[in-house]
XYZ file of C-alpha atoms in Angstrom:
736
model
C -7.352 3.096 9.713
C -10.268 5.543 9.666
C -9.758 7.733 12.749
C -12.371 10.267 13.326
C -11.016 10.691 16.800
C -7.663 9.674 18.096
C -6.758 9.077 21.710
C -3.075 9.595 22.256
C -1.101 10.183 25.538
C -4.256 10.126 27.662
C -5.889 12.784 25.584
C -8.942 12.911 23.102
C -7.999 14.944 20.172
C -11.286 15.833 18.016
C -11.238 16.671 14.632
C -12.294 20.090 13.641
C -14.855 21.416 10.969
C -14.550 24.487 8.955
C -14.163 25.813 5.375
C -11.900 24.095 2.947
C -8.490 25.214 2.730
C -6.007 22.466 2.244
C -8.159 19.405 1.764
C -9.664 19.776 -1.609
C -7.016 19.807 -4.478
C -9.127 22.096 -6.350
C -8.801 24.610 -3.631
C -5.119 24.550 -3.736
C -4.368 28.215 -4.441
C -1.256 30.154 -5.468
C 1.896 28.835 -7.248
C 3.043 29.933 -10.818
C 4.989 28.221 -13.810
C 8.173 28.847 -15.355
C 10.726 27.335 -17.817
C 14.387 27.198 -17.678
C 14.355 30.247 -20.222
C 11.794 32.183 -18.243
C 12.836 31.594 -14.633
C 14.280 34.400 -12.765
C 16.280 34.887 -9.603
C 14.165 35.923 -6.446
C 15.561 36.894 -3.305
C 15.244 35.167 -0.245
C 12.575 36.460 2.261
C 13.856 38.415 5.222
C 13.422 37.509 8.663
C 11.098 40.332 9.297
C 9.055 39.649 5.918
C 8.630 36.197 7.057
C 7.356 37.338 10.781
C 4.804 39.489 9.149
C 2.666 36.564 8.074
C 3.720 33.598 10.067
C 1.428 32.488 12.607
C 2.675 30.642 15.839
C 0.868 27.676 14.662
C -1.606 26.809 12.159
C -2.633 28.095 8.695
C -1.228 30.953 6.616
C -0.861 32.174 2.930
C 2.607 32.962 1.246
C 2.912 36.604 -0.021
C 3.147 37.353 -3.696
C 4.109 36.153 -6.165
C 3.671 32.764 -4.667
C 0.095 32.804 -2.724
C 0.313 29.309 -1.844
C -1.458 27.940 1.405
C 0.472 26.376 4.084
C 0.726 25.535 7.834
C 3.337 25.832 10.614
C 3.426 22.697 12.640
C 5.685 23.469 15.436
C 6.738 26.295 17.497
C 9.014 27.417 20.672
C 6.325 25.934 22.910
C 7.074 22.361 21.617
C 10.603 22.495 22.420
C 10.596 24.404 25.822
C 11.854 27.400 24.046
C 14.781 25.873 22.629
C 15.841 24.780 18.839
C 14.649 20.966 19.210
C 13.364 20.219 15.822
C 15.170 17.913 13.701
C 15.722 18.351 10.178
C 13.352 16.362 7.869
C 15.500 13.526 7.197
C 15.854 13.152 3.323
C 13.766 13.626 0.407
C 12.877 9.777 0.105
C 11.513 9.437 3.759
C 7.729 10.285 4.356
C 6.928 12.291 7.236
C 3.249 12.397 6.333
C 0.970 9.359 6.419
C -1.333 7.841 3.845
C -4.471 10.004 4.819
C -6.253 9.268 1.435
C -10.009 9.387 2.267
C -9.640 10.625 6.014
C -10.588 14.257 7.258
C -6.930 14.679 8.920
C -3.251 13.842 8.416
C -0.811 12.463 10.646
C 2.599 14.011 10.596
C 5.861 12.674 12.286
C 8.446 15.328 13.758
C 11.740 14.709 15.675
C 11.695 16.821 18.562
C 15.197 16.146 20.244
C 15.131 15.385 24.003
C 18.714 16.501 24.282
C 17.679 19.855 23.218
C 14.273 20.479 24.943
C 12.036 18.199 22.915
C 9.853 15.525 24.003
C 11.535 12.964 21.700
C 10.024 11.721 18.230
C 6.540 13.108 18.457
C 3.049 12.993 16.114
C 1.350 15.852 15.085
C -2.145 15.718 13.418
C -3.304 18.386 10.713
C -6.998 19.080 9.896
C -7.177 19.143 6.169
C -10.032 21.225 6.097
C -9.101 24.239 8.596
C -5.334 23.543 8.794
C -5.431 23.359 12.470
C -2.614 21.745 14.015
C -2.515 19.483 17.218
C 0.645 18.360 18.959
C -0.327 14.670 19.985
C 2.642 14.116 22.069
C 5.564 11.988 21.962
C 5.574 8.464 20.488
C 7.568 7.006 23.396
C 7.639 7.377 27.160
C 10.362 9.027 28.722
C 11.888 5.586 30.259
C 11.781 4.260 26.594
C 15.325 4.526 25.008
C 13.526 5.304 21.564
C 12.345 8.684 23.061
C 16.028 9.812 22.611
C 16.086 8.896 18.935
C 16.116 11.829 16.629
C 13.956 9.873 14.120
C 16.242 10.365 11.077
C 15.568 7.689 8.677
C 12.064 6.775 9.932
C 9.155 7.012 7.708
C 5.309 6.416 7.005
C 4.279 3.512 5.094
C 2.936 4.498 1.782
C -0.331 1.924 2.331
C -0.794 1.706 6.008
C -2.050 4.974 7.558
C -0.785 4.218 10.895
C 2.618 2.461 10.387
C 5.949 4.144 11.016
C 9.272 2.378 9.963
C 11.975 2.468 12.243
C 15.700 1.432 11.877
C 16.778 -0.169 15.285
C 20.439 -1.573 15.495
C 20.481 -4.815 13.336
C 16.452 -4.548 12.640
C 13.830 -2.939 10.540
C 10.689 -2.583 12.710
C 7.155 -1.148 11.997
C 5.417 0.896 15.026
C 1.747 1.516 15.138
C 1.739 5.142 15.778
C -1.809 4.743 17.555
C -1.622 1.603 19.523
C 2.266 1.464 19.992
C 2.603 -1.635 18.745
C 6.099 -2.545 17.726
C 6.710 -5.424 15.040
C 10.209 -6.555 13.761
C 10.003 -6.623 10.057
C 13.721 -8.065 9.242
C 16.780 -8.801 11.427
C 20.276 -9.003 9.695
C 21.487 -11.174 12.488
C 19.479 -13.958 11.153
C 21.496 -13.861 7.770
C 24.861 -12.654 9.083
C 24.984 -13.299 12.901
C 25.757 -10.684 15.400
C 27.705 -7.524 15.448
C 25.983 -5.631 12.531
C 23.729 -2.736 12.469
C 21.470 -1.190 9.803
C 20.854 2.180 8.702
C 19.245 4.146 5.665
C 16.294 1.671 5.377
C 13.756 1.866 2.770
C 10.660 -0.180 1.899
C 8.682 -0.701 -1.501
C 5.142 1.041 -1.521
C 3.406 -2.449 -1.063
C 5.402 -3.003 2.280
C 6.652 -6.012 0.918
C 10.293 -5.548 0.179
C 12.893 -3.716 2.311
C 16.686 -2.588 1.971
C 19.377 -1.023 4.199
C 22.955 -0.461 4.323
C 24.752 -2.964 6.364
C 27.502 -1.609 8.929
C 30.173 -3.285 11.256
C 28.676 -2.746 14.957
C 31.872 -1.770 16.021
C 33.682 0.445 13.599
C 30.374 1.609 11.774
C 32.084 0.947 8.498
C 29.744 0.493 5.612
C 29.934 -3.250 4.576
C 27.432 -3.439 1.780
C 23.514 -3.596 1.101
C 20.845 -5.650 2.345
C 17.498 -6.442 0.610
C 14.722 -8.501 2.329
C 11.585 -9.850 0.605
C 9.247 -10.213 3.236
C 6.822 -12.542 1.522
C 9.057 -15.476 1.313
C 11.613 -14.339 4.025
C 14.174 -13.975 1.422
C 17.337 -12.179 2.155
C 19.867 -10.710 -0.264
C 23.351 -9.254 0.731
C 25.686 -7.530 -1.386
C 29.043 -6.943 0.298
C 30.720 -3.552 -0.546
C 33.050 -3.599 -3.305
C 34.237 -0.108 -3.428
C 33.621 3.178 -1.784
C 30.053 2.461 -0.339
C 27.499 5.314 -0.116
C 24.031 3.719 0.266
C 21.325 1.685 -1.338
C 17.513 2.057 -1.693
C 14.769 -0.497 -3.073
C 12.329 1.237 -5.682
C 8.697 1.546 -4.815
C 7.483 -1.573 -6.717
C 10.179 -3.794 -4.774
C 11.597 -5.094 -7.749
C 14.600 -2.902 -8.233
C 17.734 -2.023 -5.803
C 19.959 0.499 -6.583
C 23.403 0.696 -5.075
C 25.503 4.018 -4.938
C 29.219 3.266 -4.566
C 32.430 4.207 -6.705
C 32.770 0.836 -8.665
C 35.500 1.749 -10.871
C 37.488 4.023 -8.545
C 37.400 7.004 -10.910
C 35.377 10.160 -10.458
C 32.377 9.864 -8.400
C 29.684 7.430 -7.310
C 28.429 4.801 -9.533
C 25.087 2.967 -9.440
C 24.800 -1.038 -9.497
C 21.299 -1.489 -10.315
C 19.916 -4.885 -9.505
C 16.683 -6.714 -10.553
C 15.817 -8.714 -7.283
C 13.403 -10.938 -9.173
C 15.952 -11.878 -12.137
C 19.168 -11.203 -10.455
C 20.241 -9.502 -13.608
C 23.109 -6.349 -12.634
C 23.649 -3.236 -14.537
C 26.181 -0.463 -14.193
C 25.535 3.025 -14.707
C 28.815 4.981 -14.401
C 29.216 8.444 -12.798
C 30.603 9.916 -15.866
C 27.512 8.516 -17.895
C 24.946 9.873 -15.302
C 24.768 7.720 -12.347
C 22.859 9.042 -9.499
C 24.165 11.127 -6.402
C 21.094 12.584 -4.973
C 18.021 10.829 -6.105
C 14.520 9.328 -5.380
C 13.022 6.012 -7.081
C 9.759 5.400 -8.492
C 8.229 2.123 -9.902
C 11.035 0.720 -12.025
C 12.853 4.257 -12.672
C 14.639 6.900 -10.665
C 14.847 10.692 -10.703
C 18.516 11.827 -10.375
C 20.783 14.484 -10.500
C 23.510 14.267 -13.071
C 26.475 16.376 -12.487
C 28.021 15.378 -15.738
C 25.322 17.012 -17.983
C 25.758 20.089 -20.020
C 23.280 22.129 -18.226
C 23.206 23.414 -14.897
C 21.450 21.710 -12.231
C 20.118 19.007 -14.516
C 17.851 16.091 -13.055
C 17.167 13.328 -15.332
C 14.668 10.176 -15.418
C 16.447 6.601 -15.597
C 14.125 3.900 -16.803
C 15.512 0.311 -15.374
C 13.352 -1.420 -17.904
C 14.903 0.130 -20.944
C 17.606 -2.005 -22.682
C 19.986 0.898 -22.625
C 20.239 3.185 -19.607
C 19.874 6.634 -21.293
C 18.571 9.371 -19.069
C 15.770 11.499 -20.171
C 16.196 15.346 -18.910
C 13.389 16.504 -16.971
C 14.796 19.682 -15.273
C 17.428 22.143 -15.335
C 18.258 26.073 -15.050
C 20.657 28.445 -16.195
C 22.845 29.180 -13.105
C 25.976 27.077 -12.214
C 26.616 29.067 -9.150
C 23.432 27.791 -7.009
C 22.253 24.245 -6.119
C 18.726 24.409 -7.114
C 17.033 21.927 -6.154
C 19.427 20.401 -3.510
C 17.517 17.421 -2.958
C 14.231 16.118 -4.957
C 11.320 13.922 -3.643
C 9.225 11.745 -5.542
C 7.293 9.692 -2.482
C 4.178 10.421 -4.753
C 5.206 8.032 -7.427
C 2.033 6.021 -8.618
C 2.211 2.441 -9.823
C 0.782 1.777 -13.216
C 0.862 5.449 -14.331
C 3.130 6.540 -17.029
C 6.156 8.711 -15.927
C 5.028 11.542 -18.587
C 1.798 12.050 -16.148
C 3.938 12.230 -12.961
C 6.062 14.985 -11.256
C 8.596 15.296 -8.459
C 9.090 18.185 -6.009
C 12.422 19.554 -4.461
C 13.877 22.305 -2.270
C 17.023 24.457 -2.524
C 18.841 26.823 -0.066
C 21.814 29.025 -0.956
C 23.771 32.106 0.159
C 23.138 33.856 -3.138
C 20.345 34.413 -5.235
C 19.433 32.338 -8.554
C 16.773 30.668 -10.299
C 14.709 28.710 -7.667
C 17.925 28.928 -5.457
C 15.775 29.244 -2.289
C 12.418 27.996 -3.068
C 10.200 24.641 -3.254
C 9.506 23.482 -6.907
C 7.805 20.743 -8.831
C 8.477 19.605 -12.200
C 6.806 17.092 -14.582
C 8.716 14.125 -15.471
C 7.794 14.239 -19.326
C 10.717 16.167 -20.551
C 8.945 19.376 -21.154
C 10.789 21.141 -18.116
C 7.696 22.881 -17.054
C 8.346 23.917 -13.439
C 5.810 24.915 -10.904
C 7.339 27.365 -8.075
C 5.405 26.562 -4.879
C 6.916 28.344 -2.258
C 9.873 30.325 -0.639
C 11.927 27.799 1.560
C 12.465 30.372 4.318
C 15.846 29.097 5.239
C 19.222 30.561 5.862
C 22.437 28.673 5.860
C 24.045 31.397 7.932
C 21.439 31.805 10.632
C 21.947 29.798 13.796
C 18.857 27.683 13.849
C 18.962 24.244 12.837
C 22.064 22.816 14.807
C 24.481 22.846 12.036
C 24.398 23.671 8.328
C 23.535 20.471 6.971
C 20.208 20.812 9.173
C 19.642 24.096 7.453
C 18.917 22.838 4.294
C 15.358 22.887 3.530
C 15.157 18.950 2.856
C 11.507 18.093 2.553
C 9.211 15.201 1.235
C 5.870 14.672 -0.455
C 2.829 12.625 0.594
C 1.667 9.898 -1.287
C -0.943 12.173 -3.233
C 1.733 14.722 -3.981
C -0.601 17.294 -2.823
C 1.448 18.267 0.380
C 5.192 18.912 0.763
C 6.538 18.788 4.210
C 10.087 20.530 5.127
C 11.889 22.213 7.955
C 13.294 25.677 7.915
C 14.910 28.101 10.296
C 13.133 31.145 9.031
C 16.283 32.958 8.990
C 16.487 32.745 12.770
C 17.521 30.820 15.906
C 15.624 27.689 15.638
C 14.157 25.182 12.968
C 10.412 24.416 12.677
C 8.488 22.153 10.462
C 5.911 23.191 7.686
C 3.825 21.927 5.186
C 2.714 23.606 1.851
C -0.316 22.653 -0.403
C 0.884 21.906 -3.696
C -1.315 23.343 -6.654
C -0.245 20.379 -8.776
C -3.172 21.163 -11.188
C -1.217 23.896 -12.686
C 1.325 21.525 -13.628
C -0.416 18.463 -14.466
C -3.998 20.162 -15.769
C -5.908 17.858 -13.435
C -7.278 18.155 -9.873
C -7.672 14.493 -9.306
C -5.369 13.316 -6.234
C -3.018 10.712 -6.907
C -4.301 7.173 -5.729
C -2.370 5.458 -2.876
C 0.444 3.239 -4.336
C -0.359 -0.471 -4.800
C 1.349 -3.860 -5.863
C 1.348 -4.166 -9.685
C -1.401 -6.562 -10.467
C -0.227 -10.101 -11.541
C -1.691 -10.788 -14.967
C -4.175 -13.679 -15.215
C -5.829 -15.312 -18.335
C -9.181 -14.699 -19.015
C -11.073 -18.060 -18.190
C -12.854 -20.218 -20.733
C -16.781 -20.057 -20.212
C -17.896 -23.370 -19.187
C -20.737 -24.577 -21.425
C -24.129 -25.188 -19.786
C -25.310 -28.736 -20.145
C -28.095 -29.345 -22.363
C -31.183 -30.049 -20.557
C -32.782 -33.659 -20.594
C -36.098 -34.906 -19.862
C -37.142 -35.565 -16.463
C -37.336 -39.232 -15.317
C -40.823 -40.857 -14.761
C -41.479 -40.367 -10.935
C -41.658 -43.431 -8.850
C -43.276 -44.597 -5.666
C -41.728 -42.328 -3.019
C -39.911 -44.142 -0.248
C -38.859 -41.820 2.747
C -35.059 -41.884 3.024
C -33.051 -39.709 5.367
C -30.269 -37.708 4.005
C -27.438 -37.306 6.657
C -25.395 -33.932 6.254
C -21.742 -34.637 6.346
C -20.669 -31.181 7.592
C -18.372 -31.207 4.784
C -19.834 -28.079 3.470
C -22.480 -25.352 4.792
C -25.412 -24.032 3.409
C -24.895 -21.315 0.734
C -21.539 -22.862 0.061
C -19.290 -21.047 -2.387
C -19.186 -22.445 -5.945
C -16.307 -21.532 -8.030
C -16.383 -20.606 -11.657
C -12.777 -20.373 -12.160
C -9.693 -21.603 -9.822
C -5.944 -21.456 -10.593
C -3.103 -23.112 -8.718
C -5.598 -24.409 -6.051
C -6.649 -27.606 -4.531
C -10.439 -27.335 -4.125
C -12.433 -29.394 -1.954
C -16.336 -28.932 -0.958
C -15.085 -27.138 2.405
C -11.611 -25.606 1.552
C -9.255 -24.152 -1.125
C -5.374 -24.241 -0.666
C -2.660 -23.019 -2.769
C -0.415 -25.975 -4.100
C 1.209 -24.722 -7.006
C 2.739 -21.635 -8.704
C 5.282 -19.337 -7.233
C 5.433 -19.374 -3.335
C 4.710 -15.738 -2.472
C 3.398 -14.695 -5.902
C -0.173 -13.607 -6.492
C -0.385 -16.404 -9.120
C -3.133 -18.505 -7.184
C -6.804 -17.744 -6.949
C -10.419 -18.255 -7.234
C -13.547 -16.451 -8.528
C -17.174 -17.725 -7.617
C -19.890 -19.102 -9.609
C -22.214 -17.095 -7.344
C -23.026 -13.375 -8.333
C -24.463 -10.690 -5.873
C -26.851 -8.722 -8.549
C -27.769 -6.075 -5.809
C -28.730 -6.006 -2.143
C -27.145 -7.567 0.983
C -24.894 -10.497 1.098
C -22.310 -11.953 3.358
C -19.140 -13.660 2.407
C -17.739 -15.698 5.510
C -14.613 -18.164 5.799
C -12.431 -19.626 8.107
C -8.654 -19.206 8.221
C -7.166 -22.544 8.275
C -3.261 -21.638 8.160
C -1.021 -20.267 10.553
C 0.673 -17.659 8.648
C -0.821 -17.353 5.095
C -0.289 -14.430 2.807
C -3.661 -14.273 0.786
C -6.620 -12.046 0.083
C -10.386 -12.559 0.181
C -13.141 -10.222 -0.875
C -15.519 -9.275 -3.696
C -14.763 -8.229 -7.146
C -16.687 -6.725 -10.069
C -15.778 -9.137 -12.755
C -16.037 -12.981 -13.069
C -12.219 -13.289 -13.802
C -9.356 -14.155 -11.512
C -8.867 -11.292 -9.405
C -5.626 -9.145 -9.199
C -5.177 -7.332 -5.533
C -6.459 -4.079 -6.762
C -9.589 -5.569 -8.414
C -10.695 -6.647 -5.077
C -13.060 -3.705 -4.363
C -13.477 -4.832 -0.666
C -11.264 -7.239 1.007
C -9.344 -8.543 3.753
C -5.475 -9.396 3.485
C -3.767 -11.855 5.763
C -0.123 -12.127 6.717
C 1.724 -12.699 9.976
C -1.169 -12.873 12.198
C -2.396 -9.427 10.889
C -5.880 -9.263 8.924
C -6.157 -5.840 7.113
C -8.999 -4.383 5.569
C -8.238 -3.174 2.025
C -10.539 -1.477 -0.344
C -8.754 -1.587 -4.000
C -5.628 -2.280 -2.271
C -6.047 1.011 -0.082
C -5.557 -0.004 3.506
C -8.303 0.808 5.995
C -8.139 -0.864 9.152
C -6.388 -3.973 10.739
C -6.899 -6.563 13.569
C -5.088 -9.631 14.882
C -6.003 -13.148 14.083
C -5.011 -16.781 14.592
C -5.534 -19.874 12.797
C -9.237 -21.157 13.022
C -10.620 -17.508 13.285
C -13.710 -16.862 11.221
C -13.974 -13.968 9.288
C -16.895 -12.082 7.262
C -17.448 -9.389 4.951
C -20.962 -8.294 4.902
C -22.675 -6.018 2.813
C -25.711 -4.385 4.706
C -27.788 -1.699 3.508
C -24.959 -0.171 1.390
C -22.328 -0.372 4.002
C -19.589 -3.022 4.373
C -18.729 -4.424 7.623
C -15.962 -6.654 8.562
C -16.041 -9.104 11.355
C -13.851 -11.673 13.161
C -15.651 -14.573 15.041
C -18.906 -12.906 14.701
C -17.998 -9.198 15.964
C -17.712 -6.379 13.690
C -14.294 -4.698 13.874
C -14.652 -2.137 11.048
C -17.531 -0.406 9.169
C -16.647 1.186 5.881
C -18.713 4.129 4.122
C -17.696 2.931 0.785
C -20.658 2.634 -1.551
C -20.649 -0.646 -3.261
C -21.288 -1.499 -7.004
C -22.738 -4.495 -8.693
C -22.543 -7.189 -9.674
C -20.223 -8.576 -7.204
C -18.371 -11.924 -7.352
C -16.374 -13.443 -4.478
C -12.751 -13.851 -5.155
C -9.233 -15.040 -3.316
C -5.735 -14.273 -4.012
C -3.243 -16.887 -2.548
C 0.368 -16.289 -2.130
C 1.966 -18.642 0.008
C 1.875 -22.127 -0.901
C -0.273 -23.724 1.919
C -2.512 -20.694 2.249
C -5.809 -22.131 3.050
C -9.495 -21.232 3.559
C -12.383 -23.605 4.852
C -16.103 -23.516 5.292
C -16.727 -20.731 2.603
C -20.156 -19.486 2.516
C -21.708 -16.818 0.450
C -25.278 -15.951 1.510
C -27.161 -13.445 -0.897
C -30.087 -11.681 0.173
C -32.887 -12.422 -2.214
C -31.237 -15.264 -3.751
C -33.643 -18.635 -3.893
C -33.594 -20.210 -0.356
C -33.510 -24.407 -0.602
C -35.956 -26.324 1.605
C -37.465 -29.846 2.126
C -34.737 -31.988 0.770
C -35.761 -35.653 0.504
C -34.487 -38.698 -0.981
C -36.488 -41.553 -2.610
C -35.348 -45.041 -3.787
C -35.927 -45.500 -7.566
C -35.166 -48.561 -9.643
C -31.929 -50.695 -8.719
C -29.094 -48.257 -8.457
C -31.009 -45.235 -8.366
C -31.433 -42.108 -5.797
C -34.094 -39.455 -6.485
C -33.735 -36.049 -4.687
C -36.385 -33.604 -4.352
C -36.345 -30.354 -2.995
C -38.227 -26.779 -3.030
C -37.374 -23.096 -3.588
C -39.152 -19.879 -2.207
C -38.489 -18.555 -5.624
C -38.474 -19.861 -9.123
C -35.344 -21.254 -10.179
C -33.384 -23.744 -12.411
C -31.679 -26.597 -10.779
C -29.292 -29.441 -10.893
C -27.799 -31.937 -8.393
C -23.940 -32.597 -7.973
C -23.086 -36.025 -6.611
C -19.850 -38.177 -6.627
C -17.908 -40.419 -3.850
C -16.310 -37.657 -2.226
C -17.310 -33.808 -1.426
C -15.473 -33.130 -4.672
C -18.498 -34.558 -6.469
C -17.066 -34.293 -10.268
C -20.439 -35.171 -11.719
C -23.759 -33.402 -11.888
C -27.346 -34.034 -13.354
C -28.232 -32.261 -16.409
C -29.418 -28.684 -15.667
C -33.375 -28.261 -15.755
C -33.741 -24.935 -17.239
C -37.404 -24.689 -16.482
C -38.031 -21.973 -13.808
C -39.785 -23.797 -11.142
C -40.471 -24.058 -6.992
C -40.296 -27.674 -7.236
C -37.118 -29.501 -8.015
C -36.315 -33.242 -8.721
C -33.057 -35.084 -9.887
C -32.154 -38.568 -10.311
C -28.635 -40.355 -9.854
C -28.355 -43.686 -11.292
C -25.791 -46.469 -11.663
C -25.017 -46.594 -7.873
C -23.312 -49.701 -6.802
C -24.847 -51.339 -3.666
C -23.048 -50.251 -0.245
C -21.701 -46.992 -1.910
C -21.791 -43.857 -0.250
C -22.774 -40.911 -2.334
C -22.305 -37.203 -1.587
C -24.857 -34.743 -3.126
C -25.524 -31.161 -3.339
C -28.355 -29.413 -4.910
C -27.635 -26.116 -6.773
C -30.484 -23.593 -7.974
C -30.223 -20.372 -10.123
C -32.849 -17.679 -10.449
C -33.474 -15.247 -13.481
C -30.927 -12.706 -11.885
C -28.141 -15.476 -12.143
C -27.813 -15.934 -8.116
C -26.928 -19.365 -7.022
C -27.906 -21.112 -3.867
C -26.716 -24.713 -2.637
C -27.731 -27.136 -0.116
C -25.317 -28.657 2.496
C -23.190 -31.309 1.502
C -25.650 -34.453 1.887
C -24.519 -38.228 2.625
C -26.537 -40.985 1.168
C -25.747 -44.989 1.133
C -27.089 -47.149 -1.704
C -29.524 -48.994 -1.461
C -31.686 -46.688 0.464
């Protein structure tokens, strides 16, 4: 959703303008690098020092040696002067939305109503100026959700306005702008009534979800649930021992269950591949995760059995042997640093050696990184970026209890912003965001892309040989014949270069084979948009399809990320996605007609002829229409690709030739090659030889037509730029 202004709670919140501070990754200042050997203990900042640079709200810069830019989101005015800010949940739940390509960021903060707050609330941070706006509570006072702490709620990795909530036996999605609440999964459909969910998680592609299942009366943990939304498939793993929690990884393929499986030492890990069902066990003594966060097929986890203090390791689930690689440690056993680590910036398709995680620590004593926010590479070099002081005290009163005083925090999807809560050594907790100068750690200033589903490999199609030209038949005396449009196909109908696992007719394509729920069916057009304007239109002909339609830059079967501009359909929602990055959405029903129009360099998305989103994305050429069908039965009808500058057909006429012949003539406004498709149905199946000579006048002959037969005909032309056009499907009866 491209929100330049947001209307929330009756107030128009306009975005600000100003000089760059937090917006440009290259502008991120401060921070410094250390290794385990060079790290030193720095004293925690005193409350007086903190107050010397801390504003009531908005941007500030940390003093030396840090020098990083940050913002203060909350203050006493948000809590009626009380201590109402709830701590930042856990390191694997995002408080910040997917703001990529947008001028502002949305931030979710729990303002406890029982302690003077307005309930779970939404804040907005202008990335250029650091200006903060409190957009108000997400729920009205008469809504029971307004009393929730918001712990365990998190923003989607891809959908900018989607916040996940755990509500009793359900996982729900809330649109924080419209207030629309959607149930994603309900454990009662699997186990019946009397159960509750907690500690929910979602894959970065919003397709797979997990949660701890509890008894609704005793609240005892009973096991782990995973739900595959595409196929409505539930998994339930009953508790086998002392159960702690479970979490699906960011790819949606792996599930990690933390429990004391052998009754020895501490927590073990049961690692399950949800796709294959294969299970593996990582014992506590071998480095099983306690505190951890997951990436795409791996986890970053604390190893309390390691020889070095505060060791964090990376565990790759795809390796045949589970052996952790050390990615961080320090030299002081007397502090916990960092306490928690966030890898909510994990990127699909990027080597772990090029990625990093961030964490925070709060301790009553000093030590290397004991009271700081740090980031470290996952490549084993143990290079550590010191970002900022945590500014928290475990002995100060702010924060309700000691657990709340730990400066737990999380990264946004780009890894350029870290959110955390701190009591500033005083009597109340507040929320902050610091700009992470990650370029000092990674050597690049390029922001991380939004996580997207891993593309499903597709074979490169074999080129179809062009038929050899044959001499034109001798003209016969013309006899006027009416060619009747069958309405099976509209003008400019899509012609398919390659299809996979689809049933194709002249007016529809539908998935008929392959894996139900997998991105293993699709098509790419024969037509090519070489330049200029074009319009792709189609009708959604199935009630709840999971499929994507749009334009791709290559004439091969597309993967999701290859659709540079597209519409994704599922569960009554059509999402605008560009290279898989969410931009906007709109509801739809079976029979609605959608369009993707390229006009004057802008892309417009329409439903039933009305534009509902206009992108500023600059398009590249050439473009081909492409589709991806996940669900069996996902169907599109009346597909049209109108290309500005492509040759236009006119003056179609039929003539009777010698016995069993039908002669068709037509004209084009531009010189073009031509052929005629024909057959007993609108699938055609046969065509006349290609006439390679460029001409504005065209002629084709169908022979061997039995008397009384009905013949479907379609004229095809191609200009020098490779742009195709077609006629409507025409119906003729022999003899003419």
